[in-house]
Short mmCIF file of C-alpha atoms in Angstrom, two decimals:
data_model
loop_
_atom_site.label_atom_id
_atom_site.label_comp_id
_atom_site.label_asym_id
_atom_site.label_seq_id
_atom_site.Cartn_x
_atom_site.Cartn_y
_atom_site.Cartn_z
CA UNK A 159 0.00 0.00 0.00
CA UNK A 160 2.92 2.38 0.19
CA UNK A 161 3.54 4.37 -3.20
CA UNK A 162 6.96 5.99 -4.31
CA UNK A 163 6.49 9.53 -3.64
CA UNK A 164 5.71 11.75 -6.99
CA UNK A 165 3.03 8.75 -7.55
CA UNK A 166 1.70 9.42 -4.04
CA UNK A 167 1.33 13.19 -4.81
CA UNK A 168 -0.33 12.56 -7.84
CA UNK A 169 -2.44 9.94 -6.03
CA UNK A 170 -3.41 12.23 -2.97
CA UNK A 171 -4.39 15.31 -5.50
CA UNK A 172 -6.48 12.60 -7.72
CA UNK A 173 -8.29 11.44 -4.44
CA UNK A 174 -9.05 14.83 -3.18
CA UNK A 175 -13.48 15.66 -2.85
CA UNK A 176 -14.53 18.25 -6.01
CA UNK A 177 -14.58 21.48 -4.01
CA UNK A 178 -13.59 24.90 -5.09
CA UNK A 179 -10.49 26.08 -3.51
CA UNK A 180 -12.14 28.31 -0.97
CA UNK A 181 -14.33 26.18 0.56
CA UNK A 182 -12.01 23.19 0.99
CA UNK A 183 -10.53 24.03 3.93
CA UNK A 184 -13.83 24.41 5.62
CA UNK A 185 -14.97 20.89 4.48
CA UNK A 186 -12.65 18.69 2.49
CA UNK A 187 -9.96 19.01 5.06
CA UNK A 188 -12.44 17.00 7.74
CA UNK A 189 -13.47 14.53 5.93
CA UNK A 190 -13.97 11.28 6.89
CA UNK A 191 -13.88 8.61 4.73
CA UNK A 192 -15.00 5.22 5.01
CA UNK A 193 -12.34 2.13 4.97
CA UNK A 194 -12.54 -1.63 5.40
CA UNK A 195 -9.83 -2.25 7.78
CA UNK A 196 -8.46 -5.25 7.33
CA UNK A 197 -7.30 -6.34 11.04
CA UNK A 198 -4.35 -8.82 11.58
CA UNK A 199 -2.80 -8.99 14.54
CA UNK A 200 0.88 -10.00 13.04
CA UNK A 201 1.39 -6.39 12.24
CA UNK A 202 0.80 -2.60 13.64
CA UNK A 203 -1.07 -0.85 11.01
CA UNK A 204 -0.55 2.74 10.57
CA UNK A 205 -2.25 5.42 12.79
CA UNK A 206 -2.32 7.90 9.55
CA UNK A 207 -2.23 9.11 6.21
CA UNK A 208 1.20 10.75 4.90
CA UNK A 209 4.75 10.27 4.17
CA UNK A 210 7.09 8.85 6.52
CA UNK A 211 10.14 11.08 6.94
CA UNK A 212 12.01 8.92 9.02
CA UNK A 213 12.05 5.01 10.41
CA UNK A 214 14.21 3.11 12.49
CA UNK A 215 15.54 1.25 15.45
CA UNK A 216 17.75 3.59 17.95
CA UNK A 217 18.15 4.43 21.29
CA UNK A 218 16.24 6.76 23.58
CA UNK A 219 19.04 9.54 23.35
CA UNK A 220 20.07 8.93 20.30
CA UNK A 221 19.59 11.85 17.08
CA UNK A 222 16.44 10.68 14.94
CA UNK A 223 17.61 13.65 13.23
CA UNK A 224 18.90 16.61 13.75
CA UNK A 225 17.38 20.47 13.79
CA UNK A 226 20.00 22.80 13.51
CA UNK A 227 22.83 20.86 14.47
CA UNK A 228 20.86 19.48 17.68
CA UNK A 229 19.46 15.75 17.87
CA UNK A 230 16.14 15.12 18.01
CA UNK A 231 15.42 12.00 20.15
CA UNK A 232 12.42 9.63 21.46
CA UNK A 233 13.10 11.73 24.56
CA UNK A 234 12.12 14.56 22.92
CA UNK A 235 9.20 13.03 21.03
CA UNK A 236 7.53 11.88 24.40
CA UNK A 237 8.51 14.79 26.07
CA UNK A 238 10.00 12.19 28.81
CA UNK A 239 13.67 12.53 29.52
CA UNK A 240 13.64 9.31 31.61
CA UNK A 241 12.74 7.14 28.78
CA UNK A 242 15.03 4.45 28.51
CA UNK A 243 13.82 2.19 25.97
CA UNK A 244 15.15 1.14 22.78
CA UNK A 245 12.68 1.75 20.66
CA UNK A 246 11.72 0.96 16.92
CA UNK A 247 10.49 4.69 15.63
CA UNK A 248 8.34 5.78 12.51
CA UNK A 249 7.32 9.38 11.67
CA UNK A 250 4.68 10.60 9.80
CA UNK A 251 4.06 13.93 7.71
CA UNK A 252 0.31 14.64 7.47
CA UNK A 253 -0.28 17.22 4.63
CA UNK A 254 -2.96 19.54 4.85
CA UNK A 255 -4.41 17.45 1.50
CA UNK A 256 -4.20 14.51 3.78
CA UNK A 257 -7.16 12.78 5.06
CA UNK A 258 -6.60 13.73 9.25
CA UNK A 259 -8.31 11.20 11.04
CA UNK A 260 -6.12 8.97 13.35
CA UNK A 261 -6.40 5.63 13.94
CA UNK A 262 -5.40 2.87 16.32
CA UNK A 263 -2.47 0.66 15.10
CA UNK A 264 -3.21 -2.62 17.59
CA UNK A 265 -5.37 -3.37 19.61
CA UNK A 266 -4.85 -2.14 23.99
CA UNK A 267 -5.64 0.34 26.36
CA UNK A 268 -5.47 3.70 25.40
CA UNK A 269 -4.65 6.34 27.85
CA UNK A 270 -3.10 9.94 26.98
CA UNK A 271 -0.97 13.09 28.38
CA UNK A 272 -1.30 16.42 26.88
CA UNK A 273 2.09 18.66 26.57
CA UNK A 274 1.47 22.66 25.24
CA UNK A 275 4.00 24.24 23.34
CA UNK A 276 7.23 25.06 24.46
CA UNK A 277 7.13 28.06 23.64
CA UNK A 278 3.77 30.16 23.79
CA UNK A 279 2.64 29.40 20.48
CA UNK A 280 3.68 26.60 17.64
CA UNK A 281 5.63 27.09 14.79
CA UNK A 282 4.39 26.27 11.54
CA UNK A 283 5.47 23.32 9.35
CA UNK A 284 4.49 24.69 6.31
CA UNK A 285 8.36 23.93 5.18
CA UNK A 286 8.29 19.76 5.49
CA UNK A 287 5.43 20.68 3.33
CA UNK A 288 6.58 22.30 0.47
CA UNK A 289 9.39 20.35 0.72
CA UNK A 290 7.71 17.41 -0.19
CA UNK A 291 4.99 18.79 -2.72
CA UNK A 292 7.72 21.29 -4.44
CA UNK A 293 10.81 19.00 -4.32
CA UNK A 294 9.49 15.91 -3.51
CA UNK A 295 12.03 15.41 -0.44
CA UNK A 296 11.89 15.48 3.35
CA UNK A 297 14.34 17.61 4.62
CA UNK A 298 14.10 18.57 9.08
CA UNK A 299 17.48 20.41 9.25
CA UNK A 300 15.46 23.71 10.10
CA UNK A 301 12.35 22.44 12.13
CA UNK A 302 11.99 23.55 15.50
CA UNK A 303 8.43 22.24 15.26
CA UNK A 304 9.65 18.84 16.83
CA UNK A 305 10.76 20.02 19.47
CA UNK A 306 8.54 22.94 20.37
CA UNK A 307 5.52 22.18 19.37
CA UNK A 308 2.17 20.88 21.29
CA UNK A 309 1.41 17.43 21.10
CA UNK A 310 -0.70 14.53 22.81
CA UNK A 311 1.61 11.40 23.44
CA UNK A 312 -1.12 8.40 23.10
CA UNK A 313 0.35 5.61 25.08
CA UNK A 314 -1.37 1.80 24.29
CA UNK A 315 -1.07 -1.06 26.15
CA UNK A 316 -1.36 -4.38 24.53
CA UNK A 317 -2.30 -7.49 26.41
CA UNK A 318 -2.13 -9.75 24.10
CA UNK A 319 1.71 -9.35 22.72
CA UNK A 320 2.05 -7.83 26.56
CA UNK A 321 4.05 -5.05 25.23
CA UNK A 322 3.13 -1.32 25.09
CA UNK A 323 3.46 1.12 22.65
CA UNK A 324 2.75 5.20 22.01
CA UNK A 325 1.26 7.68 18.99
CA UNK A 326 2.55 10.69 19.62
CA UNK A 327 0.44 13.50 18.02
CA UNK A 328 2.19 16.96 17.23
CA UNK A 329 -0.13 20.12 16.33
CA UNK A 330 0.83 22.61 13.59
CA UNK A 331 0.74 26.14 14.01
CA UNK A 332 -2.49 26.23 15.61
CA UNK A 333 -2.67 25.53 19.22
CA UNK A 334 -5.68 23.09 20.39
CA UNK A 335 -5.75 21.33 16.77
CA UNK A 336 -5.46 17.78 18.40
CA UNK A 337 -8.59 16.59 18.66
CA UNK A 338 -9.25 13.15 21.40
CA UNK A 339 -12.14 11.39 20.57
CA UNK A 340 -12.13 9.10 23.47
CA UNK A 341 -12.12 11.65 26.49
CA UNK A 342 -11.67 8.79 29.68
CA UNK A 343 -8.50 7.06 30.23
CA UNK A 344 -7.91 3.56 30.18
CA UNK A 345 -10.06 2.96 26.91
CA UNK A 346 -10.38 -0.04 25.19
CA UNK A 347 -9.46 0.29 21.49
CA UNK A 348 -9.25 -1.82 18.60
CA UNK A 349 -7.06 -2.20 15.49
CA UNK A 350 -8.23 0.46 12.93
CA UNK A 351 -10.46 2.49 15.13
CA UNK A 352 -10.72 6.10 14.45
CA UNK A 353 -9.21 7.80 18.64
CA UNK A 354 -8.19 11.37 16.84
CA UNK A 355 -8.16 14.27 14.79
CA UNK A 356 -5.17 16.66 14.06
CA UNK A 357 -6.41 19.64 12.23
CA UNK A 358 -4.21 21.27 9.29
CA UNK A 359 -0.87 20.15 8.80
CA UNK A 360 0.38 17.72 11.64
CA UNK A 361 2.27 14.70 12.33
CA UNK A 362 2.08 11.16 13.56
CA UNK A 363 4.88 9.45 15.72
CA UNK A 364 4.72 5.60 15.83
CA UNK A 365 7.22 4.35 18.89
CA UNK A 366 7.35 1.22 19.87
CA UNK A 367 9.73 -0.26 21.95
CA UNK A 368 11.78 -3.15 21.81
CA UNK A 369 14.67 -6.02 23.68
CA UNK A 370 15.41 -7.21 20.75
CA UNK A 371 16.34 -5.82 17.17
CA UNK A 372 14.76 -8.96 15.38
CA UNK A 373 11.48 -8.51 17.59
CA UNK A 374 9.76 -6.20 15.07
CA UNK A 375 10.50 -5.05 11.06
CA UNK A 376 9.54 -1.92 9.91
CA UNK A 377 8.05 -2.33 6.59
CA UNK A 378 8.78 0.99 5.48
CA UNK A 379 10.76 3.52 4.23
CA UNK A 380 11.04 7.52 4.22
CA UNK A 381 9.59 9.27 1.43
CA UNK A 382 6.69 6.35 1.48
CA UNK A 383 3.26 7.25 1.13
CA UNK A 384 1.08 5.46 4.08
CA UNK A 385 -2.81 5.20 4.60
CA UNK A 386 -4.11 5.37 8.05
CA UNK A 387 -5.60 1.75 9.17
CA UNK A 388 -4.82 0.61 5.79
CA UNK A 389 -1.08 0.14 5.41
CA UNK A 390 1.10 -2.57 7.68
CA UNK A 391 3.55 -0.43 9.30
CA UNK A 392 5.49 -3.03 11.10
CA UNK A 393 5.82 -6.42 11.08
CA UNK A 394 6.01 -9.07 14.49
CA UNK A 395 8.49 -11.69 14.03
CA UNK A 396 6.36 -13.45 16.72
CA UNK A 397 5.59 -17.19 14.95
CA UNK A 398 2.86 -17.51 17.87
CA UNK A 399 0.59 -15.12 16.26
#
């Protein structure tokens, strides 16, 4: 389900509702569209629609990238600088032509902690954007957004691989964009459920953790194209399941 990434533009502009310009902020940018989700439990799906802009396995301190010659860690992602966990890490760019609706990658227990904006008001990310539409690359060197910006890190529980496992939602230059749709802790959820809504240009942070390097594969690449619910993010090398 992943596309090369001048066939993904072409795809997402070919996809988008027949509105005029001026009135598809106000309602093509929520819609909602309906999917068949597939559920398998031998893989995390992926919580939303965009382009990956970075994957891997790496420490908790260790650069994801860098922003200005500073590293951007899972520390910083989680806004936790206690996390110790090796973790197996996925980004994702939402563009504001990208369906925004979030979804849940395996089934748990959702719970969630807001964090507001470093500073008193986020910075716009309108720069990974045209990046990607204008040049068709991903380029971070210059985005203080990751750091700075509001975000809700999702954390999920999952009882039956016992392992838990976080979204981490980060707002553009909006404040209040991130929408919950489950408002009590400790929620049951279910592969492919709808839990959110980031308004306007936003991102999506898969981070799971892991012992072992060979516990998970990530079945993607930056630059990719992914579809919320739709495309298997990672794979469990798990022959139990």
């Amino acid at each position: 389900m992943s596309n090369k990434m001048n066939e993904a533009i072409k795809s997402i502009f070919n996809g988008l509702p027949d509105l005029p310009p001026e009135t598809y902020f106000q309602e093509g940018f929520f819609r909602d569209p309906a999917r068949t989700i597939n559920t398998d439990d031998r893989y995390f799906l992926s919580p939303a629609d965009g382009f990956v802009i970075y994957s891997g396995i790496i420490n908790p301190d260790e650069a994801i990238t860098e922003v200005k010659g500073k590293k951007y860690s899972i520390q910083d992602i989680i806004r936790d600088k206690y996390y110790d966990k090796r973790s197996l890490v996925i980004g994702i760019f939402m563009t504001c032509y990208d369906v925004h609706i979030n979804r849940v990658p395996y089934d748990g227990i959702l719970s969630y902690a807001e964090h507001e904006p470093l500073e008193t008001n986020n910075l716009p990310m309108i720069d990974v954007e045209s990046n990607i539409f204008y040049k068709e690359n991903i380029e971070l060197i210059y985005d203080d957004y990751l750091y700075l910006n509001q975000r809700v890190v999702n954390k999920v529980y999952s009882p039956s691989i016992n392992r838990e496992y976080y979204m981490v939602q980060v707002g553009d230059y909006d404040v209040d964009t991130i929408t919950p749709f489950h408002i009590q802790q400790n929620t049951p959820v279910y592969q492919g459920d709808r839990f959110s809504m980031i308004r306007y240009g936003s991102q999506v942070d898969l981070v799971i953790p892991v012992t072992d390097d060979d516990e998970l594969t990530s079945l993607v690449t930056e630059k990719e194209h992914v579809t919320g619910g739709i495309t298997k993010l990672v794979r469990i090398n798990d022959n139990s399941l």
